[in-house]
Coordinates of C-alpha atoms and ligand atoms in Angstrom, one line a residue:
Chain N
M1 CA -50.4 3.0 -5.2
S2 CA -50.0 2.9 -8.9
M3 CA -46.2 2.9 -8.9
R4 CA -46.1 -0.1 -6.7
S5 CA -48.3 -2.1 -9.0
V6 CA -46.4 -1.0 -12.0
L7 CA -43.3 -2.4 -10.4
R8 CA -45.0 -5.7 -9.9
D9 CA -46.2 -5.9 -13.5
S10 CA -42.9 -5.0 -14.9
V11 CA -40.6 -7.1 -12.8
P12 CA -37.8 -7.3 -15.3
T13 CA -38.1 -9.7 -18.1
T14 CA -35.0 -10.7 -20.1
A15 CA -36.6 -9.7 -23.4
A16 CA -35.2 -6.2 -23.5
R17 CA -31.7 -7.3 -22.5
T18 CA -30.7 -9.5 -25.4
T19 CA -30.7 -6.5 -27.7
S20 CA -28.1 -4.8 -25.6
A21 CA -24.7 -5.0 -27.4
T22 CA -22.6 -4.3 -24.3
A23 CA -24.2 -7.1 -22.3
A24 CA -22.9 -9.8 -24.7
D25 CA -19.2 -9.2 -24.4
G26 CA -19.1 -8.9 -20.6
P27 CA -17.4 -11.6 -18.6
A28 CA -20.5 -12.3 -16.6
S29 CA -23.6 -11.6 -18.7
R30 CA -25.7 -9.2 -16.8
R31 CA -28.8 -10.1 -14.9
P32 CA -31.8 -7.9 -15.5
A33 CA -31.6 -4.8 -13.4
I34 CA -33.7 -4.7 -10.2
G35 CA -36.1 -2.3 -8.7
I36 CA -36.0 -0.8 -5.2
D37 CA -38.9 -0.8 -2.8
V38 CA -38.8 1.9 0.0
E39 CA -41.2 1.6 2.8
D40 CA -41.8 4.2 5.5
L41 CA -38.2 5.3 5.6
D42 CA -37.0 7.8 8.1
I43 CA -33.5 9.2 7.9
Y44 CA -31.5 10.9 10.6
Y45 CA -28.2 12.7 11.1
G46 CA -27.7 12.2 14.8
D47 CA -30.6 14.2 16.3
V48 CA -31.5 15.8 13.0
H49 CA -34.5 14.2 11.4
A50 CA -33.7 14.8 7.8
V51 CA -36.3 12.8 5.9
R52 CA -39.6 11.3 7.1
G53 CA -41.8 8.5 6.1
I54 CA -40.8 7.9 2.5
T55 CA -42.7 5.1 0.7
L56 CA -41.7 4.8 -2.9
A57 CA -41.3 2.1 -5.4
I58 CA -38.4 2.6 -7.9
Q59 CA -38.9 0.6 -11.0
A60 CA -36.3 -1.6 -12.6
Q61 CA -34.8 -0.5 -15.9
S62 CA -36.2 3.0 -15.8
V63 CA -35.2 6.4 -14.8
T64 CA -36.7 7.9 -11.7
S65 CA -36.0 11.5 -11.0
I66 CA -36.2 13.1 -7.6
I67 CA -37.0 16.8 -7.5
G68 CA -37.6 19.3 -4.8
P69 CA -36.3 22.4 -3.1
S70 CA -32.8 22.6 -1.6
G71 CA -32.5 20.9 1.8
C72 CA -35.6 18.7 1.4
G73 CA -33.5 15.6 1.7
K74 CA -33.0 14.4 -1.9
S75 CA -29.3 13.6 -1.5
T76 CA -30.0 12.1 1.9
F77 CA -32.6 9.8 0.5
L78 CA -30.5 8.9 -2.5
R79 CA -27.6 8.0 -0.3
S80 CA -29.7 5.8 1.9
L81 CA -30.4 3.6 -1.1
N82 CA -26.8 2.3 -1.3
R83 CA -26.0 2.8 2.4
M84 CA -23.7 5.7 1.7
H85 CA -25.7 7.6 4.2
E86 CA -24.2 5.9 7.2
V87 CA -20.7 7.2 6.2
A88 CA -21.7 10.5 7.9
P89 CA -21.1 10.3 11.7
G90 CA -24.2 9.6 13.7
A91 CA -26.3 8.9 10.6
R92 CA -29.0 6.2 10.7
V93 CA -32.2 5.1 9.1
E94 CA -35.5 3.6 10.2
G95 CA -37.8 1.7 7.9
T96 CA -37.1 -0.7 5.1
V97 CA -35.4 -0.5 1.7
R98 CA -35.9 -3.7 -0.3
V99 CA -33.7 -4.3 -3.3
D100 CA -34.9 -7.3 -5.3
G101 CA -36.9 -8.3 -2.2
R102 CA -33.9 -8.2 0.2
D103 CA -33.8 -5.7 3.0
L104 CA -30.8 -3.5 2.5
Y105 CA -30.7 -2.7 6.2
A106 CA -31.2 -6.2 7.6
P107 CA -28.6 -7.2 10.1
G108 CA -25.8 -9.1 8.4
V109 CA -26.0 -7.1 5.2
D110 CA -22.6 -5.8 4.3
P111 CA -22.8 -2.2 3.1
V112 CA -19.7 -2.8 1.0
L113 CA -21.5 -5.5 -1.0
V114 CA -24.6 -3.3 -1.3
R115 CA -22.5 -0.5 -2.8
R116 CA -21.0 -2.9 -5.4
E117 CA -24.5 -3.6 -6.6
I118 CA -25.8 0.0 -6.4
G119 CA -23.4 2.4 -7.9
M120 CA -23.3 6.2 -7.4
V121 CA -22.3 9.2 -9.4
F122 CA -21.7 12.4 -7.4
Q123 CA -22.6 16.0 -8.0
R124 CA -19.0 17.0 -8.6
P125 CA -16.9 14.8 -10.8
N126 CA -14.5 13.0 -8.5
P127 CA -12.1 10.8 -10.5
F128 CA -9.2 9.6 -8.5
P129 CA -6.5 12.2 -9.2
T130 CA -3.6 9.8 -8.7
M131 CA -4.8 7.4 -11.3
S132 CA -4.8 7.3 -15.0
I133 CA -8.0 7.3 -17.0
K134 CA -7.8 3.6 -17.4
D135 CA -7.0 2.9 -13.8
N136 CA -9.9 5.1 -12.8
V137 CA -12.3 3.0 -14.8
L138 CA -10.9 -0.2 -13.4
A139 CA -10.6 1.0 -9.8
G140 CA -13.9 -0.6 -8.7
V141 CA -13.2 -3.8 -10.5
R142 CA -9.8 -4.1 -8.9
L143 CA -11.3 -3.5 -5.5
N144 CA -12.8 -7.0 -5.5
G145 CA -9.3 -8.2 -5.1
T146 CA -9.4 -9.8 -8.5
R147 CA -6.1 -9.5 -10.5
L148 CA -7.1 -8.6 -14.0
K149 CA -5.2 -9.9 -16.9
K150 CA -4.1 -7.2 -19.3
D151 CA -6.6 -8.0 -22.1
E152 CA -9.4 -8.5 -19.6
A153 CA -8.6 -5.0 -18.2
D154 CA -8.5 -3.5 -21.6
T155 CA -11.9 -5.1 -22.5
I156 CA -13.6 -3.8 -19.4
A157 CA -12.0 -0.4 -19.7
E158 CA -13.1 -0.1 -23.3
R159 CA -16.6 -1.4 -22.7
S160 CA -17.2 0.9 -19.8
L161 CA -15.8 4.0 -21.6
R162 CA -17.9 3.2 -24.6
G163 CA -20.9 2.7 -22.3
A164 CA -20.2 6.2 -20.9
N165 CA -19.8 7.7 -24.4
L166 CA -16.2 8.7 -23.6
W167 CA -14.2 6.1 -25.5
D168 CA -13.6 8.1 -28.7
E169 CA -12.4 11.1 -26.7
V170 CA -9.9 9.4 -24.5
K171 CA -8.8 6.2 -26.3
D172 CA -5.5 7.8 -27.3
R173 CA -4.7 8.9 -23.8
L174 CA -5.8 6.1 -21.5
N175 CA -2.7 6.4 -19.4
R176 CA -2.9 10.1 -18.8
P177 CA -4.3 11.4 -15.5
G178 CA -8.1 11.4 -15.2
A179 CA -7.9 14.9 -13.6
G180 CA -6.7 16.3 -16.9
L181 CA -10.1 15.9 -18.6
S182 CA -12.7 18.5 -18.8
G183 CA -15.5 18.6 -16.2
G184 CA -18.0 16.9 -18.5
Q185 CA -15.5 14.2 -19.5
Q186 CA -14.6 13.7 -15.9
Q187 CA -18.2 13.1 -15.0
R188 CA -18.5 10.6 -17.8
L189 CA -15.3 9.0 -16.6
C190 CA -17.0 8.7 -13.2
I191 CA -20.0 7.1 -14.8
A192 CA -17.7 4.7 -16.7
R193 CA -16.1 3.9 -13.4
A194 CA -19.5 3.2 -11.8
I195 CA -20.7 1.0 -14.6
A196 CA -17.4 -0.9 -14.9
V197 CA -18.4 -3.0 -11.9
E198 CA -21.7 -3.8 -13.5
P199 CA -24.0 -2.6 -10.8
Q200 CA -27.8 -3.2 -10.9
V201 CA -28.7 0.3 -10.0
L202 CA -27.1 3.7 -10.7
L203 CA -27.7 6.6 -8.3
M204 CA -26.9 10.0 -9.6
D205 CA -26.9 13.1 -7.4
E206 CA -27.2 16.2 -9.6
P207 CA -24.7 14.7 -12.1
C208 CA -24.9 17.7 -14.4
S209 CA -25.0 20.6 -12.1
A210 CA -21.3 21.4 -12.5
L211 CA -21.4 21.0 -16.3
D212 CA -22.0 23.1 -19.4
P213 CA -25.1 22.5 -21.6
I214 CA -23.2 20.4 -24.1
S215 CA -21.8 18.1 -21.5
T216 CA -25.2 18.0 -19.8
S217 CA -26.8 16.9 -23.0
A218 CA -24.1 14.2 -23.5
I219 CA -24.9 12.8 -20.1
E220 CA -28.6 13.0 -20.6
D221 CA -28.3 11.0 -23.8
L222 CA -26.1 8.6 -21.9
I223 CA -28.8 8.2 -19.2
G224 CA -31.3 7.4 -21.9
Q225 CA -29.1 4.6 -23.1
L226 CA -28.1 3.3 -19.7
K227 CA -31.7 2.7 -18.6
D228 CA -31.9 -0.3 -20.9
E229 CA -29.5 -2.0 -18.5
Y230 CA -29.7 -0.2 -15.2
T231 CA -32.2 1.1 -12.8
I232 CA -31.4 4.8 -12.5
V233 CA -32.3 7.3 -9.9
I234 CA -31.3 10.8 -10.5
V235 CA -31.6 13.9 -8.3
T236 CA -31.9 17.1 -10.3
H237 CA -32.8 20.7 -9.8
N238 CA -33.4 21.1 -13.5
M239 CA -37.1 20.6 -14.3
Q240 CA -36.4 20.2 -18.0
Q241 CA -33.9 17.6 -17.3
A242 CA -36.3 15.6 -15.1
A243 CA -38.9 15.9 -17.8
R244 CA -36.5 14.9 -20.5
V245 CA -34.7 11.9 -19.0
S246 CA -37.0 10.3 -16.5
D247 CA -39.9 7.9 -16.7
E248 CA -41.0 8.5 -13.1
T249 CA -40.7 11.5 -10.9
A250 CA -40.9 11.9 -7.2
F251 CA -41.4 15.3 -5.7
F252 CA -39.9 15.9 -2.2
N253 CA -40.6 18.9 -0.1
L254 CA -40.1 20.2 3.4
A255 CA -43.1 20.0 5.7
G256 CA -42.0 23.4 7.1
V257 CA -39.0 25.2 8.3
G258 CA -36.9 22.8 10.5
E259 CA -39.2 19.9 9.6
P260 CA -38.0 16.8 7.9
G261 CA -38.3 16.4 4.2
Q262 CA -41.2 14.3 2.8
L263 CA -42.3 12.7 -0.4
I264 CA -45.2 14.8 -1.6
E265 CA -46.1 12.8 -4.7
S266 CA -44.7 10.5 -7.2
G267 CA -45.8 9.0 -10.5
P268 CA -45.1 8.9 -14.2
T269 CA -43.1 12.0 -15.2
T270 CA -45.7 13.0 -17.8
K271 CA -48.4 13.0 -15.2
I272 CA -46.4 14.9 -12.6
F273 CA -45.4 17.5 -15.1
S274 CA -48.8 17.9 -16.7
N275 CA -51.3 17.1 -14.1
P276 CA -50.0 16.7 -10.6
D277 CA -52.3 15.8 -7.8
N278 CA -50.7 18.1 -5.3
P279 CA -50.8 21.9 -5.8
S280 CA -47.4 22.3 -4.3
T281 CA -45.9 20.0 -6.9
E282 CA -47.4 22.2 -9.6
A283 CA -46.1 25.3 -7.9
Y284 CA -42.6 23.9 -7.7
I285 CA -42.5 22.7 -11.2
T286 CA -43.8 25.8 -12.7
G287 CA -41.5 27.9 -10.6
R288 CA -44.1 29.5 -8.5
F289 CA -42.5 28.2 -5.4
G290 CA -42.0 29.8 -2.0
Chain K
M1 CA -19.2 41.3 -6.6
T2 CA -20.4 44.6 -8.0
D3 CA -22.3 44.4 -11.2
T4 CA -21.4 47.1 -13.7
S5 CA -25.1 47.5 -14.8
T6 CA -26.3 48.5 -11.3
P7 CA -25.9 52.1 -10.2
S8 CA -22.4 52.6 -8.9
P9 CA -22.0 52.7 -5.1
P10 CA -20.3 55.7 -3.4
R11 CA -16.8 55.7 -4.8
G12 CA -15.0 56.3 -1.6
A13 CA -16.2 53.2 0.1
A14 CA -15.4 51.1 -2.9
E15 CA -11.9 52.3 -3.2
Q16 CA -10.8 52.2 0.4
G17 CA -11.0 48.4 0.7
P18 CA -8.6 47.5 -2.2
A19 CA -6.2 50.3 -1.2
K20 CA -6.0 49.1 2.3
R21 CA -5.6 45.6 1.2
R22 CA -2.8 46.6 -1.1
L23 CA -0.9 48.1 1.8
A24 CA -1.4 45.0 3.9
D25 CA -0.3 42.9 0.9
R26 CA 2.8 45.0 0.6
V27 CA 3.7 44.7 4.2
F28 CA 3.1 40.9 4.0
L29 CA 5.2 40.6 0.9
G30 CA 8.0 42.6 2.5
L31 CA 7.9 40.4 5.6
S32 CA 7.9 37.2 3.8
K33 CA 10.6 38.3 1.4
G34 CA 12.7 39.4 4.3
A35 CA 12.2 36.1 6.1
A36 CA 13.0 34.1 2.9
L37 CA 16.2 36.1 2.4
A38 CA 17.1 35.8 6.1
I39 CA 16.9 32.0 5.8
V40 CA 19.1 31.9 2.7
A41 CA 21.6 34.3 4.4
I42 CA 21.8 32.1 7.5
L43 CA 22.2 29.0 5.5
A44 CA 24.9 30.6 3.4
G45 CA 26.6 31.8 6.6
V46 CA 26.6 28.3 8.1
A47 CA 27.9 26.9 4.8
I48 CA 30.7 29.5 4.6
F49 CA 31.7 28.9 8.2
L50 CA 31.8 25.2 7.8
T51 CA 33.7 25.4 4.6
A52 CA 36.2 27.9 5.9
E53 CA 36.8 26.2 9.1
G54 CA 36.6 22.7 7.7
I55 CA 39.0 22.9 4.8
P56 CA 42.1 22.9 7.0
G57 CA 40.7 19.8 8.6
I58 CA 40.2 18.1 5.3
T59 CA 43.7 18.9 4.1
A60 CA 45.4 18.1 7.3
S61 CA 47.9 15.2 7.2
P62 CA 47.2 12.1 9.4
D63 CA 49.8 12.9 12.1
E64 CA 48.3 16.4 12.7
V65 CA 44.9 15.1 13.9
K66 CA 43.9 12.9 16.8
S67 CA 42.4 10.1 14.7
G68 CA 45.8 9.6 13.0
E69 CA 44.0 9.1 9.7
T70 CA 43.4 11.0 6.5
F71 CA 40.1 12.9 6.6
L72 CA 38.5 10.5 4.2
A73 CA 39.4 7.5 6.3
F74 CA 38.2 9.4 9.4
V75 CA 34.9 10.6 8.0
L76 CA 33.6 7.7 5.8
P77 CA 32.9 5.3 8.7
L78 CA 31.0 8.2 10.4
V79 CA 29.0 8.9 7.3
F80 CA 28.2 5.3 7.1
G81 CA 27.1 5.1 10.7
T82 CA 25.0 8.3 10.3
L83 CA 23.2 7.0 7.3
W84 CA 22.8 3.5 8.6
S85 CA 21.4 4.5 12.0
A86 CA 19.1 7.1 10.4
T87 CA 17.9 4.5 7.8
L88 CA 17.2 2.0 10.6
A89 CA 15.3 4.6 12.4
L90 CA 13.2 5.5 9.4
V91 CA 12.6 1.9 8.4
I92 CA 11.2 1.2 11.8
A93 CA 9.4 4.5 12.3
L94 CA 7.7 5.1 9.0
P95 CA 5.4 2.1 8.8
L96 CA 4.6 2.4 12.4
A97 CA 3.9 6.1 12.1
V98 CA 1.7 5.7 9.1
A99 CA -0.2 2.8 10.7
V100 CA -0.7 4.9 13.9
A101 CA -1.9 7.9 11.8
L102 CA -4.3 5.8 9.8
F103 CA -5.6 4.1 13.0
V104 CA -6.1 7.4 14.7
T105 CA -7.8 9.0 11.7
Y106 CA -9.9 6.2 10.4
Y107 CA -10.4 3.5 13.0
V108 CA -11.1 5.1 16.3
P109 CA -14.0 7.3 17.3
R110 CA -13.4 10.9 16.4
R111 CA -13.1 12.1 20.0
L112 CA -10.6 9.4 21.0
G113 CA -8.7 10.1 17.8
H114 CA -8.3 13.8 18.7
T115 CA -7.1 12.9 22.2
L116 CA -4.6 10.3 20.9
G117 CA -3.4 12.8 18.3
Y118 CA -2.8 15.3 21.0
V119 CA -0.8 12.8 23.1
I120 CA 1.3 12.0 20.0
D121 CA 2.0 15.7 19.4
L122 CA 3.2 15.9 23.1
L123 CA 5.6 13.0 22.5
A124 CA 7.2 15.0 19.7
A125 CA 8.2 17.6 22.3
V126 CA 10.1 15.3 24.6
P127 CA 13.8 16.4 24.6
S128 CA 16.2 13.9 23.1
V129 CA 18.3 13.6 26.4
V130 CA 15.3 11.9 27.9
F131 CA 15.1 9.4 25.0
G132 CA 18.9 8.9 25.4
L133 CA 18.6 8.2 29.1
W134 CA 15.8 5.8 28.5
G135 CA 17.6 4.0 25.7
M136 CA 20.8 3.7 27.7
R137 CA 19.3 2.7 31.1
V138 CA 16.1 0.8 30.1
L139 CA 15.9 -0.3 26.5
A140 CA 19.5 -1.4 26.0
G141 CA 19.3 -3.8 29.0
K142 CA 16.0 -5.2 27.8
L143 CA 17.3 -5.9 24.4
V144 CA 20.2 -8.1 25.4
G145 CA 18.0 -11.2 25.5
P146 CA 16.4 -10.6 22.1
Y147 CA 19.7 -9.9 20.5
E148 CA 21.1 -13.2 21.8
W149 CA 18.0 -14.9 20.4
L150 CA 18.5 -13.2 17.0
E151 CA 22.1 -14.3 16.9
A152 CA 21.2 -17.8 17.7
H153 CA 18.3 -18.1 15.2
L154 CA 19.0 -15.6 12.5
G155 CA 22.8 -15.5 12.8
F156 CA 23.2 -16.6 9.2
L157 CA 22.1 -13.1 8.1
P158 CA 24.9 -10.6 8.2
F159 CA 22.7 -8.2 10.2
F160 CA 22.5 -10.6 13.1
A161 CA 25.9 -12.2 12.8
G162 CA 26.8 -11.3 16.4
P163 CA 28.5 -11.8 18.7
A164 CA 25.6 -10.2 20.5
S165 CA 26.5 -7.2 22.6
A166 CA 26.4 -7.9 26.4
T167 CA 25.2 -4.3 27.1
G168 CA 22.7 -4.1 24.3
R169 CA 24.1 -0.7 23.4
T170 CA 24.2 -1.4 19.7
I171 CA 23.5 0.4 16.5
L172 CA 20.1 -1.3 16.4
T173 CA 19.3 0.0 19.9
A174 CA 20.3 3.5 18.7
G175 CA 18.1 3.0 15.6
I176 CA 15.1 2.0 17.8
V177 CA 15.6 5.0 20.1
L178 CA 15.9 7.3 17.1
A179 CA 12.7 5.7 15.6
V180 CA 10.8 6.4 18.8
M181 CA 12.1 9.9 18.7
I182 CA 11.1 10.6 15.1
M183 CA 7.8 8.6 15.1
P184 CA 5.7 11.4 16.7
I185 CA 6.6 14.0 14.1
I186 CA 6.1 11.6 11.2
T187 CA 2.8 10.5 12.7
A188 CA 1.7 14.1 13.3
I189 CA 2.4 15.0 9.7
A190 CA 0.9 11.9 8.3
R191 CA -2.3 12.4 10.4
E192 CA -2.5 16.0 9.1
V193 CA -2.3 14.9 5.4
F194 CA -4.7 12.0 5.9
R195 CA -7.2 14.3 7.5
Q196 CA -7.0 16.5 4.4
T197 CA -8.0 13.7 2.1
P198 CA -11.0 15.1 0.1
V199 CA -14.3 13.6 1.4
L200 CA -15.4 13.5 -2.2
L201 CA -12.6 11.1 -3.1
E202 CA -13.2 8.9 0.0
E203 CA -16.8 8.7 -0.9
A204 CA -16.0 7.9 -4.5
A205 CA -14.0 4.9 -3.3
L206 CA -16.7 3.8 -0.8
A207 CA -19.4 4.1 -3.3
L208 CA -17.6 1.7 -5.6
G209 CA -17.8 -0.8 -2.8
A210 CA -14.4 -0.3 -1.2
T211 CA -13.9 -1.5 2.3
R212 CA -12.3 1.0 4.7
W213 CA -8.8 -0.4 4.0
E214 CA -9.4 -0.4 0.3
M215 CA -10.5 3.2 0.5
I216 CA -7.3 4.0 2.3
R217 CA -5.2 2.2 -0.3
T218 CA -6.9 3.7 -3.3
V219 CA -7.4 7.2 -2.0
V220 CA -5.9 8.1 1.3
L221 CA -2.3 6.8 0.8
P222 CA -1.9 8.1 -2.8
H223 CA -3.3 11.4 -1.7
G224 CA -1.0 11.6 1.3
R225 CA 2.0 10.3 -0.5
S226 CA 4.0 13.6 -0.8
G227 CA 3.0 14.6 2.7
M228 CA 4.2 11.3 4.0
I229 CA 7.5 11.7 2.2
G230 CA 7.8 15.2 3.6
G231 CA 7.2 13.8 7.1
A232 CA 9.6 11.0 6.6
M233 CA 12.3 13.5 5.4
L234 CA 11.7 15.7 8.5
G235 CA 12.1 12.6 10.6
L236 CA 15.2 11.5 8.7
G237 CA 16.6 14.9 9.1
R238 CA 16.1 14.7 12.8
A239 CA 17.6 11.2 13.0
L240 CA 20.6 12.3 10.9
G241 CA 21.4 15.2 13.1
E242 CA 20.5 13.6 16.5
T243 CA 23.4 14.0 18.8
M244 CA 22.6 13.2 22.5
A245 CA 20.5 10.1 22.1
V246 CA 23.0 8.4 19.9
A247 CA 26.0 9.5 21.9
M248 CA 24.4 8.2 25.1
V249 CA 23.1 4.9 23.7
L250 CA 25.7 3.8 21.3
S251 CA 29.0 2.2 22.3
A252 CA 30.8 3.1 19.2
S253 CA 34.1 2.0 17.8
G254 CA 34.2 3.6 14.4
V255 CA 33.9 0.4 12.3
V256 CA 31.9 -0.1 9.1
T257 CA 29.6 -3.0 9.5
F258 CA 26.0 -3.9 8.8
N259 CA 26.0 -6.1 11.9
L260 CA 23.1 -4.7 14.0
I261 CA 23.7 -6.5 17.3
S262 CA 27.4 -6.7 18.0
S263 CA 29.4 -4.6 20.5
T264 CA 31.5 -3.0 17.8
N265 CA 29.4 -0.3 16.2
P266 CA 29.8 2.5 13.8
S267 CA 29.5 6.0 15.3
T268 CA 27.6 8.9 13.7
I269 CA 28.8 12.3 12.7
P270 CA 26.9 14.4 15.3
A271 CA 27.5 11.9 18.2
N272 CA 31.2 11.9 17.3
I273 CA 31.4 15.6 17.3
A274 CA 29.6 15.8 20.6
L275 CA 31.9 13.2 22.2
Q276 CA 35.2 14.5 20.8
F277 CA 34.8 18.3 20.6
N278 CA 35.6 19.1 24.2
E279 CA 39.0 17.4 24.2
A280 CA 39.9 18.4 20.6
S281 CA 42.4 21.0 19.7
G282 CA 44.2 22.4 16.7
L283 CA 43.5 20.7 13.4
T284 CA 41.4 18.0 15.1
V285 CA 38.7 20.7 15.7
N286 CA 38.8 21.6 12.0
A287 CA 38.5 17.9 11.1
L288 CA 35.4 17.7 13.3
I289 CA 33.9 20.8 11.7
A290 CA 34.6 19.4 8.3
S291 CA 32.7 16.3 9.3
G292 CA 29.9 18.7 10.2
L293 CA 30.1 20.1 6.7
V294 CA 29.7 16.6 5.3
L295 CA 26.6 16.2 7.4
F296 CA 25.3 19.5 6.1
V297 CA 25.8 18.3 2.6
I298 CA 24.1 14.9 3.3
T299 CA 21.1 16.6 4.8
F300 CA 20.8 18.8 1.7
A301 CA 21.1 15.8 -0.6
V302 CA 18.4 14.0 1.3
N303 CA 16.1 17.0 1.0
F304 CA 16.7 17.3 -2.7
A305 CA 16.1 13.6 -3.2
A306 CA 12.9 13.9 -1.3
R307 CA 11.8 16.8 -3.5
A308 CA 12.6 14.8 -6.6
I309 CA 10.5 11.9 -5.4
V310 CA 7.6 14.2 -4.6
N311 CA 7.8 15.9 -8.0
R312 CA 8.2 12.8 -10.1
R313 CA 4.5 12.1 -10.6
K314 CA 3.3 15.6 -10.0
E315 CA 0.6 15.5 -12.7
F316 CA -0.9 12.5 -10.9
S317 CA -0.8 14.2 -7.5
G318 CA -4.1 15.8 -7.7
A319 CA -2.6 19.3 -7.4
N320 CA -4.4 20.2 -10.6
A321 CA -7.6 18.5 -9.8
Ligands
LIG401 N1 -23.8 15.4 7.3 C1 -24.9 16.0 7.7 N2 -25.1 16.2 9.1 C2 -26.2 16.8 9.5 N3 -27.2 17.2 8.8 C3 -27.1 17.1 7.5 C4 -26.0 16.5 6.9 N4 -26.2 16.4 5.5 C5 -27.4 17.0 5.3 N5 -28.0 17.4 6.5 C6 -29.3 18.0 6.6 O1 -30.3 17.1 6.1 C7 -31.2 17.9 5.3 C8 -31.3 17.3 3.9 O2 -30.1 17.6 3.2 P1 -29.8 17.1 1.8 O3 -28.4 17.3 1.5 O4 -30.3 15.7 1.7 O5 -30.8 18.0 0.9 P2 -30.9 18.1 -0.6 O6 -32.4 18.0 -0.9 O7 -30.0 17.2 -1.3 O8 -30.5 19.6 -0.9 P3 -29.8 20.2 -2.2 O9 -30.8 20.3 -3.3 O10 -29.3 21.5 -1.7 O11 -28.6 19.3 -2.5 C9 -30.8 19.3 5.4 O12 -31.6 19.9 6.4 C10 -29.4 19.3 5.8 O13 -29.0 20.4 6.6
LIG402 MG1 -28.3 17.4 -2.5

């Protein structure tokens, strides 16, 4: 399929990266972000077959949006990409997910390490309520057991908060609780927390659905900037948002009531939104659905 | 709910709900107010009784009471013993209880966890005499050996200075028995608060690449902090007031010492009351009641301290999240 070959062609080059200001002052200069190759993926919750037969190539350093009606398995699919799926009791997957050529589900792969490489932002902002803004940002970095020196911690916190477009709003109250921020600020704090550990991939599950239009637009701008450095997959119910922020779009749908969700079609966002191959894609996008 | 722009529904139906609910609200309000007032009244009654009956005991001269001491000299060793044994119990029980609660909540399959939790809850219902009997008959004897070992090897610490008790009925044994007694209740409460950790926060930690233990450290323990303190205080309250188990286990001689393993041990207020009350008469009774008043005050102070700890970092507690 076309996406697959696109991935091959665009296997990250370092050219784009040198322009990035944030990459330079990081302790470890960032590797180019990586793509994800999903092949014939089936996802289950115990006996419930939630998602069937997904084959999809997610390109490096681009934004891929996943759209589809409620219950079609978008979140489930997204969570299978960083092995968060298996947190649910009885959850399992069949098929392969390759990140940078390595099989995510191969025996011996530690899900903990996978999640450090592939960060996640949730639908509802979930900063750690017992931590200050700064500690929230550093939470993931500290998990690695590394003791941060004060100036190191300050550098990472500032870089991540700047990266999440939050620095100016919180720089005077870094030691205040993160839960005291507005919803939109909290969500950007969560993004800062996710990028503080310098993952390769950022998964976002409806990151704006609990936010007002202004916060939403702040986060959309942020996504546009982040794709220079990260591979981003975003689930959204907002068609305009998908059209605005993403380079590629994948449309999921239920095969029928009680059937598992499937990938109906995927491709460049412009194509999916202007000239989709599948009539149900067009119906969904134009709102003539169900 | 009802949108003002839509044609209004029949009025009767719309108004009955709220009116009825208001009545129920009032009844509930009345009941809860009554209950709250009753609690305050009972507490006040107890305090008044203790004070009225206790004051003669406090002011009594040494030759009027059985102990032959001033009240202060009589009660201070008991206060020490009470706090010391309860502290020992808490120091032993709290880490164990939290560990067991974490284990049951996060490390065993859900089903097994429920069963274990149920067993723990049952343990909390075992009467204290049973623990007292067990401590006196079984545990004390088994601890003689370890105590001798402690004296031989750690004797340089004041806690284990010895000479090791030949019966094993020491303050440490009492502390262990108390710990066993209060562990179930602390575990039950800790388990409850751990279970209420928001999944969203657990997932936030996991998604950052936290191991299970790191998730517990970053999310579960901070979230459960005030609950754990509450549980610890309940346990401490039970340990402070425990009568039978201590009275049965401890061979007390009213000294003040941090020595954990010798045969001369401090007694506790409730155990002392239980042991002395039957044979007491006159002002000795008042002195015992006054010691009860002291215990009452201690328990209150402990509760206030706990509340202060819980409130100290309230804005970080997540209550406003
Ligand atoms: N923990 C779970 N246990 C069992 N079934 C689940 C669980 N989570 C989701 N499912 C089922 O899996 C299917 C896909 O759910 P999923 O949450 O991935 O949908 P979604 O596309 O993200 O929907 P939405 O747009 O409403 O978020 C649904 O049928 C849902 O009922
Ligand atoms: Mg979802």
